XYZ file of C-alpha atoms in Angstrom:
689
model
C 75.883 127.144 145.331
C 77.216 126.832 141.676
C 81.317 126.093 141.232
C 81.787 129.781 139.985
C 80.068 131.678 143.101
C 81.917 129.241 145.199
C 85.712 130.129 144.295
C 84.504 134.098 144.277
C 82.869 133.428 147.958
C 84.527 135.356 151.221
C 84.729 132.895 153.892
C 84.433 134.262 157.637
C 86.748 133.037 160.511
C 85.326 134.792 163.704
C 84.378 132.148 166.140
C 83.754 134.759 168.790
C 80.642 136.681 169.785
C 78.518 138.546 166.328
C 81.834 139.785 164.444
C 81.198 136.703 162.200
C 77.355 137.248 161.151
C 78.426 140.974 161.141
C 80.900 140.471 158.572
C 78.529 138.093 156.654
C 75.509 140.929 156.489
C 78.065 143.091 155.609
C 79.075 141.318 152.057
C 76.000 140.374 151.618
C 74.377 143.210 151.433
C 77.140 144.515 149.419
C 76.196 141.810 146.763
C 79.156 139.239 147.803
C 78.775 135.673 148.854
C 79.775 135.391 152.039
C 79.807 132.166 154.471
C 80.754 131.632 158.275
C 82.925 128.896 159.102
C 82.756 128.005 162.987
C 86.036 126.395 163.173
C 89.844 126.924 162.277
C 88.989 122.370 160.234
C 85.718 124.032 158.663
C 87.210 127.142 157.138
C 90.400 124.231 155.648
C 87.519 121.939 154.273
C 85.401 125.388 152.878
C 88.718 125.952 151.260
C 89.208 122.337 149.304
C 86.076 123.791 147.445
C 86.983 127.437 146.331
C 86.938 130.545 148.160
C 87.779 134.350 147.015
C 89.179 135.556 150.081
C 89.350 134.930 154.222
C 88.032 136.921 156.501
C 89.512 136.126 159.687
C 89.589 137.600 163.118
C 93.063 137.923 165.063
C 91.572 136.163 167.608
C 90.139 133.153 166.107
C 94.131 132.008 165.122
C 96.090 133.617 168.057
C 95.852 130.739 169.558
C 94.888 128.174 167.250
C 97.596 124.994 165.801
C 97.679 126.836 163.000
C 100.424 124.104 161.138
C 97.364 122.873 158.751
C 96.350 126.154 157.338
C 99.941 126.917 157.006
C 100.452 123.983 155.329
C 97.569 124.621 152.988
C 98.741 128.423 152.331
C 102.448 127.044 151.400
C 100.810 124.012 149.175
C 98.977 126.336 147.140
C 99.240 126.190 143.299
C 101.936 128.063 141.358
C 98.674 130.944 140.028
C 97.268 131.122 143.297
C 98.003 133.319 146.397
C 94.628 133.733 148.398
C 94.126 137.246 149.751
C 93.051 137.185 153.974
C 91.647 140.000 155.525
C 92.881 140.274 159.415
C 90.568 141.728 161.801
C 92.605 143.036 164.516
C 92.584 145.363 167.624
C 96.117 146.768 167.517
C 96.614 147.650 163.612
C 98.783 146.086 161.258
C 101.692 147.735 161.799
C 104.889 145.665 163.869
C 105.213 148.576 166.164
C 101.592 148.687 167.530
C 101.423 145.171 166.507
C 103.971 142.448 167.018
C 101.995 139.390 166.219
C 101.786 141.003 162.755
C 104.973 139.409 161.573
C 103.753 136.221 162.119
C 100.655 136.752 160.831
C 102.403 138.005 157.649
C 104.744 134.899 157.268
C 101.633 132.337 157.998
C 99.364 133.974 155.522
C 101.161 135.872 153.128
C 99.272 138.009 151.007
C 97.414 139.313 153.987
C 95.843 143.131 154.279
C 95.072 144.033 158.220
C 91.906 145.729 159.591
C 91.781 147.532 162.798
C 88.710 146.945 164.244
C 86.400 149.067 165.109
C 86.101 149.653 161.471
C 83.174 151.332 158.885
C 81.872 149.078 157.026
C 82.817 150.992 153.650
C 86.612 149.987 154.706
C 85.852 145.605 155.142
C 83.683 145.997 151.773
C 86.355 148.370 149.808
C 88.836 145.643 150.665
C 86.603 142.704 150.397
C 86.470 143.691 146.139
C 89.752 144.619 145.861
C 90.417 140.868 147.223
C 88.123 139.389 144.745
C 89.305 141.326 142.029
C 93.362 140.166 142.641
C 91.261 136.613 142.934
C 89.942 136.799 139.764
C 93.281 137.978 138.200
C 94.576 135.124 139.655
C 92.183 132.768 137.886
C 92.912 133.803 135.059
C 96.524 133.160 135.101
C 95.523 129.616 136.280
C 93.334 129.503 132.718
C 96.252 130.952 130.475
C 98.729 128.239 132.658
C 96.500 125.657 131.937
C 96.521 126.753 128.468
C 99.932 126.756 127.838
C 100.813 123.400 129.226
C 97.925 121.867 127.168
C 99.499 123.830 124.237
C 102.932 122.281 125.762
C 101.605 119.057 125.752
C 100.128 118.700 122.175
C 103.528 120.377 120.678
C 105.513 117.311 122.716
C 103.090 114.807 122.012
C 103.506 115.883 118.220
C 107.233 116.588 118.537
C 107.984 113.111 120.046
C 105.232 111.013 117.661
C 105.749 112.437 114.296
C 107.090 110.732 111.632
C 109.494 113.207 110.208
C 112.711 114.076 111.545
C 112.777 117.078 113.272
C 115.594 119.086 114.787
C 116.191 123.122 116.237
C 119.768 124.275 115.574
C 121.753 126.912 117.246
C 124.323 128.955 115.255
C 127.552 129.690 116.730
C 130.252 131.843 116.809
C 133.961 130.432 116.770
C 137.662 129.781 115.279
C 136.295 130.174 111.500
C 134.014 133.229 112.243
C 130.937 134.439 113.605
C 128.323 131.585 112.971
C 130.610 129.129 111.377
C 128.979 126.642 113.656
C 125.970 125.108 115.300
C 124.463 122.799 117.518
C 121.917 120.920 117.746
C 119.445 122.269 120.893
C 116.252 120.233 120.012
C 115.312 116.960 118.351
C 112.600 114.589 118.265
C 112.637 110.866 118.663
C 112.310 110.146 114.418
C 115.537 111.657 113.791
C 117.807 109.173 114.465
C 115.477 106.983 112.574
C 115.903 109.157 109.530
C 119.377 110.353 109.834
C 120.887 107.883 111.486
C 122.449 109.566 114.042
C 122.030 108.971 117.955
C 122.090 111.443 120.546
C 122.109 114.810 118.422
C 121.249 117.178 121.078
C 124.271 118.792 122.472
C 126.182 117.974 119.177
C 128.259 120.557 116.838
C 128.160 119.967 113.437
C 131.459 120.326 112.827
C 132.170 117.524 115.228
C 129.308 115.362 113.701
C 130.336 115.236 110.322
C 133.761 117.522 110.061
C 134.507 116.699 106.534
C 130.724 118.604 104.832
C 129.870 120.426 107.872
C 130.702 123.517 105.650
C 128.044 122.610 102.430
C 125.101 122.389 105.621
C 125.839 125.606 107.768
C 126.156 127.677 104.215
C 122.990 126.158 103.337
C 121.304 126.596 106.886
C 123.138 130.040 107.483
C 121.647 131.797 104.315
C 118.204 131.085 105.363
C 119.394 132.710 109.285
C 120.143 136.034 106.982
C 117.311 135.732 104.516
C 114.712 134.459 106.489
C 113.700 132.625 103.610
C 112.643 129.262 103.962
C 113.947 126.524 101.340
C 113.239 122.797 100.519
C 115.593 120.542 99.071
C 117.482 117.073 98.516
C 120.623 116.485 99.552
C 123.431 113.321 101.079
C 124.110 113.009 104.145
C 127.581 111.194 103.715
C 128.701 109.986 106.936
C 125.466 107.998 106.647
C 124.811 107.036 103.195
C 121.337 108.608 103.742
C 119.022 110.708 101.577
C 117.030 113.638 102.861
C 114.276 115.043 101.740
C 114.653 118.605 103.916
C 112.695 122.215 104.493
C 113.903 124.394 106.807
C 112.973 128.508 108.302
C 114.638 130.813 110.693
C 113.131 130.670 113.884
C 111.836 134.428 114.693
C 113.266 136.437 115.958
C 115.589 136.665 114.436
C 118.504 136.999 117.585
C 117.983 134.017 118.633
C 119.863 132.221 116.086
C 117.862 129.572 115.548
C 116.465 127.656 112.797
C 114.122 124.413 112.195
C 114.639 121.554 109.573
C 112.532 119.042 109.083
C 113.192 116.231 107.132
C 112.952 112.127 105.977
C 114.691 109.751 104.813
C 113.997 109.099 100.828
C 117.090 106.525 100.602
C 115.084 103.963 99.028
C 113.070 106.255 96.901
C 116.884 107.665 95.264
C 117.604 104.196 95.035
C 114.495 103.277 92.993
C 115.016 106.097 90.724
C 118.124 105.482 90.344
C 116.713 101.803 89.209
C 114.534 103.617 86.663
C 116.729 105.381 85.223
C 119.020 102.620 84.917
C 115.865 100.113 83.635
C 115.004 102.934 81.029
C 118.476 102.130 79.189
C 117.563 98.828 78.960
C 113.274 99.118 78.562
C 112.813 97.200 75.309
C 114.493 94.020 77.194
C 113.318 94.873 80.430
C 109.725 95.398 78.452
C 110.111 91.824 77.174
C 111.106 90.426 80.684
C 108.596 92.238 82.287
C 105.552 90.589 80.142
C 107.116 87.087 80.481
C 106.874 87.694 84.611
C 103.750 89.559 84.407
C 102.490 86.139 82.255
C 104.685 83.315 84.451
C 102.980 85.519 87.525
C 99.533 85.167 86.278
C 99.542 82.029 85.649
C 100.688 80.992 89.986
C 97.768 83.397 90.475
C 95.522 81.685 88.473
C 96.565 78.442 90.202
C 96.530 79.725 93.198
C 93.116 80.901 93.133
C 92.007 77.086 92.074
C 93.796 75.726 95.288
C 92.120 78.780 97.010
C 88.972 77.421 95.753
C 89.535 73.427 96.293
C 90.252 74.947 100.188
C 87.255 76.828 100.194
C 85.029 73.701 98.504
C 86.713 70.997 100.783
C 85.843 72.455 104.391
C 81.673 72.200 102.822
C 82.053 68.946 101.128
C 84.323 67.264 104.418
C 80.623 67.842 106.678
C 78.371 66.397 104.118
C 80.585 63.701 103.290
C 81.364 62.850 107.054
C 77.126 63.175 107.416
C 77.101 60.094 104.349
C 79.318 57.857 106.392
C 78.185 58.484 109.626
C 74.967 56.881 109.451
C 76.838 54.057 106.733
C 79.369 53.186 109.721
C 76.881 52.990 112.107
C 74.470 50.353 110.214
C 77.626 48.176 109.617
C 78.781 48.543 113.206
C 75.188 46.902 113.914
C 75.281 44.088 111.538
C 78.998 43.635 112.458
C 77.219 42.527 115.987
C 74.456 39.942 114.462
C 76.277 38.922 111.619
C 79.367 38.438 113.328
C 79.259 34.858 113.533
C 78.860 34.028 109.909
C 82.272 34.361 108.710
C 81.664 35.732 104.642
C 79.692 38.511 106.325
C 82.134 39.523 109.045
C 84.686 39.665 106.297
C 82.603 41.617 103.608
C 81.352 44.195 106.796
C 84.924 44.502 107.919
C 86.251 45.023 103.896
C 83.430 47.557 103.917
C 84.107 49.128 107.535
C 87.853 49.628 106.223
C 87.061 51.373 102.994
C 84.361 54.251 105.616
C 87.575 54.818 107.331
C 89.750 55.170 104.363
C 87.132 57.469 102.942
C 87.108 59.776 106.561
C 91.368 59.565 105.833
C 90.570 61.233 102.371
C 88.698 63.892 103.952
C 91.102 64.601 106.518
C 93.912 64.662 103.737
C 92.140 67.271 101.866
C 91.732 69.631 104.606
C 95.240 69.092 105.920
C 95.971 70.314 102.090
C 93.668 73.135 102.365
C 93.885 74.384 105.929
C 96.743 77.054 106.965
C 97.349 76.631 110.482
C 101.018 76.687 112.499
C 102.346 73.319 113.070
C 101.725 71.466 115.938
C 104.921 70.331 116.767
C 105.778 67.147 119.132
C 108.293 63.994 119.211
C 106.865 61.922 116.914
C 107.956 57.887 116.116
C 108.718 58.148 112.853
C 109.266 54.733 112.200
C 105.866 53.693 113.128
C 104.450 56.586 111.580
C 106.268 55.105 108.285
C 105.318 51.887 108.703
C 101.956 52.515 109.287
C 101.846 54.485 105.789
C 102.774 51.431 103.591
C 99.279 50.200 102.537
C 98.276 53.902 101.902
C 101.378 54.922 100.208
C 101.623 50.950 98.223
C 97.130 51.932 96.549
C 98.851 55.775 95.785
C 101.738 54.373 93.499
C 99.794 51.065 91.532
C 100.685 47.748 90.984
C 103.611 48.996 88.021
C 106.254 50.080 90.977
C 107.668 47.873 93.987
C 107.698 49.334 97.524
C 110.278 48.742 99.994
C 110.318 50.147 103.371
C 113.756 50.374 105.350
C 112.972 51.160 108.595
C 114.887 50.389 111.985
C 113.604 48.830 115.063
C 115.744 51.760 117.862
C 114.748 54.720 116.012
C 114.537 58.335 118.281
C 111.915 59.943 117.988
C 111.917 62.939 116.004
C 110.313 67.101 116.229
C 107.445 66.700 113.320
C 103.722 67.148 113.062
C 102.635 64.459 112.315
C 100.066 65.095 110.051
C 102.487 67.162 107.557
C 105.159 65.125 107.963
C 103.080 62.777 106.460
C 101.796 64.730 103.707
C 105.311 65.091 102.579
C 106.249 61.994 102.382
C 103.194 61.426 100.559
C 103.545 64.159 98.583
C 107.308 62.484 97.736
C 106.053 59.304 97.083
C 103.710 60.050 94.506
C 106.324 62.546 92.325
C 108.043 59.355 92.573
C 105.273 57.511 91.370
C 105.473 60.074 88.360
C 109.263 59.355 87.691
C 108.428 55.941 87.223
C 105.245 55.434 84.230
C 106.986 52.260 83.197
C 107.111 51.447 86.786
C 110.288 50.521 89.137
C 111.123 49.888 92.884
C 110.534 53.235 95.115
C 112.641 52.848 98.183
C 111.381 54.912 101.781
C 114.049 54.574 103.924
C 114.879 56.036 107.799
C 117.839 56.266 109.722
C 119.195 58.013 112.559
C 122.325 60.748 111.322
C 124.704 62.874 112.736
C 125.461 66.504 111.473
C 129.515 67.224 112.629
C 129.731 71.372 113.327
C 130.969 72.653 109.977
C 128.549 70.124 108.301
C 125.937 70.290 105.952
C 123.258 70.485 104.721
C 121.407 71.413 108.671
C 122.840 72.630 111.108
C 125.263 70.572 114.069
C 123.000 67.485 115.773
C 121.100 64.336 115.993
C 118.481 64.249 112.926
C 116.329 61.120 111.473
C 116.657 60.921 107.810
C 113.783 59.940 105.667
C 115.063 58.924 102.573
C 112.544 58.794 99.123
C 114.412 56.861 96.290
C 113.192 56.114 92.928
C 114.931 54.809 89.923
C 112.976 56.774 87.881
C 113.781 59.181 84.587
C 115.922 61.435 86.997
C 116.210 65.355 86.597
C 118.374 67.339 84.705
C 121.135 70.220 86.759
C 118.185 73.112 85.583
C 115.347 71.077 86.239
C 117.034 70.199 89.601
C 117.745 73.562 90.556
C 114.149 74.801 90.328
C 112.394 71.815 91.965
C 111.523 73.278 94.907
C 110.144 76.540 93.549
C 106.391 77.122 94.097
C 104.104 76.502 90.895
C 107.322 74.989 88.952
C 106.120 71.413 87.810
C 107.443 69.729 84.994
C 104.368 67.706 84.447
C 101.764 68.503 81.365
C 99.084 71.591 82.069
C 96.803 69.713 84.684
C 98.418 66.597 85.857
C 99.984 68.828 88.912
C 100.157 72.425 90.867
C 104.055 72.303 91.253
C 103.577 72.162 95.485
C 104.783 69.313 96.401
C 107.872 69.777 96.563
C 107.791 73.462 98.369
C 106.098 72.498 101.022
C 108.124 69.346 101.548
C 110.515 72.257 101.775
C 109.360 74.933 103.659
C 108.222 72.038 106.307
C 111.501 70.964 106.534
C 112.594 74.687 107.460
C 110.201 75.188 109.318
C 111.246 72.371 112.185
C 114.765 73.238 112.104
C 115.618 70.723 109.402
C 116.464 70.075 106.084
C 115.418 69.150 102.721
C 118.179 68.040 99.554
C 117.719 67.017 96.370
C 119.631 64.835 94.382
C 119.557 63.406 90.724
C 120.782 62.436 87.414
C 118.762 62.215 84.370
C 118.389 58.359 83.557
C 119.412 57.225 87.322
C 116.711 58.046 89.391
C 116.165 60.583 91.901
C 116.643 61.088 95.680
C 114.767 63.271 98.544
C 116.611 63.373 101.673
C 114.064 64.428 104.624
C 116.201 65.932 107.928
C 114.097 66.382 111.159
C 115.315 67.044 114.444
C 115.751 64.723 117.080
C 113.366 65.210 119.572
C 114.126 65.764 123.174
C 111.483 64.167 124.135
C 111.600 60.699 125.430
C 108.052 59.640 125.569
C 105.904 59.672 122.732
C 102.445 58.714 122.399
C 100.872 55.326 121.917
C 99.394 55.268 118.434
C 95.757 54.815 118.348
C 94.017 51.409 118.258
C 90.886 50.651 116.031
C 87.839 51.011 118.360
C 86.452 47.031 119.454
C 82.805 46.827 117.914
C 80.546 47.354 121.307
C 82.320 48.710 123.849
C 81.356 49.522 127.205
C 78.039 51.566 127.113
C 77.772 52.492 130.882
C 74.465 52.459 132.107
C 70.731 53.064 130.398
C 70.623 56.228 129.700
C 67.954 58.882 128.833
C 69.073 60.410 125.670
C 68.044 63.382 123.561
C 69.238 63.380 120.509
C 69.065 66.504 117.913
C 70.277 66.385 114.585
C 68.636 67.944 111.139
C 69.822 65.337 109.080
C 66.975 62.275 109.299
C 69.443 59.232 107.999
C 72.181 60.858 110.482
C 69.925 60.837 113.303
C 68.144 57.614 112.590
C 71.554 55.596 111.933
C 72.136 57.438 115.448
C 69.348 56.409 117.357
C 69.939 53.174 116.741
C 73.172 52.539 117.380
C 72.107 54.661 120.565
C 69.203 52.181 121.353
C 71.165 49.078 120.645
C 72.991 50.216 123.260
C 70.130 50.011 126.001
C 69.919 53.490 125.981
C 66.635 54.970 126.011
C 66.430 57.525 122.905
C 64.212 61.002 122.350
C 64.569 61.908 118.647
C 64.604 66.167 118.034
C 64.797 67.696 114.306
C 65.993 70.702 115.220
C 67.408 73.063 117.370
C 63.781 74.535 118.802
C 61.989 71.232 118.957
C 64.244 70.068 121.342
C 64.245 73.227 123.401
C 60.082 72.545 123.629
C 61.276 68.924 124.581
C 63.409 69.883 127.547
C 60.161 71.884 129.189
C 58.061 68.323 129.181
C 57.851 66.602 132.765
C 60.866 64.404 133.459
C 64.485 65.017 132.118
C 67.384 62.836 130.113
C 70.852 61.862 131.196
C 72.632 63.422 128.379
C 71.744 65.839 124.862
C 73.172 64.586 122.138
C 74.051 67.281 119.492
C 74.973 67.669 116.185
C 76.842 70.908 115.716
C 75.971 72.463 111.994
C 72.463 73.134 112.188
C 70.533 75.655 110.582
C 69.226 78.545 112.398
C 70.818 77.226 116.365
C 73.970 75.236 116.399
C 74.707 72.711 118.508
C 76.892 75.560 120.887
C 73.583 77.667 120.884
C 71.698 75.094 122.137
C 73.875 73.288 124.688
C 74.559 77.465 125.922
C 70.652 77.336 125.918
C 70.233 74.381 127.124
C 72.244 74.540 130.067
C 69.881 78.014 131.363
C 66.966 75.148 131.604
C 69.133 72.127 132.801
C 72.099 72.660 134.283
C 73.069 69.342 135.159
C 72.609 67.526 132.134
C 75.504 67.457 129.632
C 76.261 68.178 126.268
C 77.766 66.091 123.540
C 78.525 67.801 120.691
C 78.415 65.686 117.386
C 80.757 67.676 114.598
C 81.153 66.473 110.974
C 84.056 68.483 110.345
C 86.972 66.169 110.504
C 88.861 66.154 113.582
C 86.279 67.173 116.143
C 88.481 70.141 117.465
C 86.026 72.606 117.607
C 86.845 75.657 119.942
C 83.713 75.382 122.038
C 84.549 74.272 125.649
C 82.186 71.324 125.230
C 82.551 67.743 124.749
C 82.971 66.458 120.788
C 83.006 63.401 118.942
C 83.974 63.783 114.998
C 81.562 62.103 112.099
C 82.035 59.275 111.155
C 81.802 57.102 114.230
C 81.528 54.038 115.234
C 79.402 52.706 118.031
C 82.178 52.148 120.122
C 83.432 55.900 119.849
C 79.543 56.614 120.283
C 79.838 54.830 123.841
C 82.935 55.665 125.180
C 82.204 59.510 124.302
C 78.978 58.874 126.307
C 80.474 57.513 129.576
C 83.033 59.451 129.657
C 80.423 63.009 129.068
C 78.230 60.912 131.776
C 80.695 60.677 134.394
C 82.800 63.951 134.274
C 79.143 65.901 133.568
C 79.945 68.119 130.853
C 83.962 68.628 131.406
C 87.216 68.057 128.728
C 85.807 67.224 125.458
C 85.175 63.514 124.658
C 87.592 63.526 121.491
C 86.045 59.957 121.149
C 87.514 60.707 117.082
C 87.429 56.766 115.365
C 90.811 55.263 114.607
C 90.718 55.120 110.906
C 93.035 52.278 108.598
C 95.673 52.499 108.872
C 96.022 53.756 112.110
C 98.532 57.348 112.156
C 99.650 59.257 115.018
C 97.513 61.848 115.883
C 94.484 62.065 113.696
C 93.989 64.900 111.094
C 92.689 68.334 111.969
C 90.126 70.420 110.437
C 88.902 74.212 111.029
C 85.230 74.789 111.576
């Protein structure tokens, strides 16, 4: 039976004799759907699915527990008043049937039909009940439509960007319609007008000094019935408003609706434009100059963006080139380490490879954009470890002096960004001393008292970079930290060095101070807050050649670069492992299908058609017990893969340690066995993939 048929069917509760069957037959003969119910619970269950009316005999409810039925009747929705036709033996009047009052109270909308009755009478009452029920369904539909309309209005009212209110005019001491009260207002009212909680407020109480003007405007709309649009300042909140107002019909409601928005910024812009027009010629010249400067800055930014894009790809290729070099040098070092001259040459080559890796990392560090990774940094060890890097950057004409006390507290910083900042300051100092001079990098703890400068009160570590160069005049010093400002020749600098240092200091909660005089050199002071942590991670040490290799393993090595794969395979075989090589992910998967197995899969990440992560996923489905070590040419090896990783270039000892960690951990935490470089720096640079 369809939902429509259920909603107009008759339910018949007549458990005794043939009454139910007779009533159902009579109704069916008249074309009315009817369904008998054997018990009161069955009736209640049928009512839940829908009904047009109910025919019930008096004896069916005479002794039954009627509380569930009474509860159902009382719980009907506001549109519903289900008709009941009660078949009695003594009529429905109180004088003949004392139980009628109870039945009326229980059933509500009840019609009494005394038995015996003529079928025509029952059919007539049934059709009247159906007509009444249909009117109830119509009322339900109108009520639902009304509620949906109200919901749509409320949603629009609450979410519209413009301020909206309805005001009602009142008579008062100043005469008829001499005041108005806010009867409705949406949330945007406060945002645009700057006055909260306006519902219930009278305008003469809200803005007494300007109420007359607002009253006159809206009263004219109410009286004349003509909508208006206008702009006016709400002096009380110093807001310029753009408004529209119209009368709410009928006029007897004495209501006006107002919709408005805050155009203060636009008005201020218009005022500024008028002021601009007063000195148009001069301002045009200024604007053209600013445009040229902006274009120059854009050009510089585009060059830096291009560098950033290039370095990501170059790093991968460069690290691929370095990997077989460092691997071969490792093997040569083990074979010819007893020869002092050969060992010295090989060690020098390894150090050069390490510096090459550091160079790639610094390029990536400059190019990337990411949040600072702050921690407690041993600034003294960091600065001391940069000695060789700074010395090689400033050249032989400049004397380098480091003043680093032994008992420095740790500072809160990003070690990588701090290294770059110090290096930038040192390179700037070098450029200020073309004929040579003295460069001093001094580190010391300082305490800034309340009311002091240049940072908030507290403990700091100050890094001072002092040169004996040409210095700067006041005008140059005032603009020195502006982005893209540079006194160097075109093409000799980006003008970003000092602005990057200044931004780093601000982001860390410290400060950056420049002092300089022409002919007296320049001093750059970088203040870093002392870290609360007392335990500092020990700096990495250079991996010993030929580290622990663990037991011999069967390894599947996957890399699309022949030179890298061959060099890595030789390192693995030299460690005593059995190596099977594959030049692609597809070739590796084919090898996994063969009998036998592998203890570890070592795969390059960046490969055509199937990268290392995709290979690991496919291999896991075939050999879930075989761990995967991903080798990445991106500096740092911190790809978000959830797999152990080893960064290129790596030493044989790093590869051995990574294999032990991966095999023993069976694919657990990332190996992160990135090789140390020379000089050793805290927390090697990491680059985004």
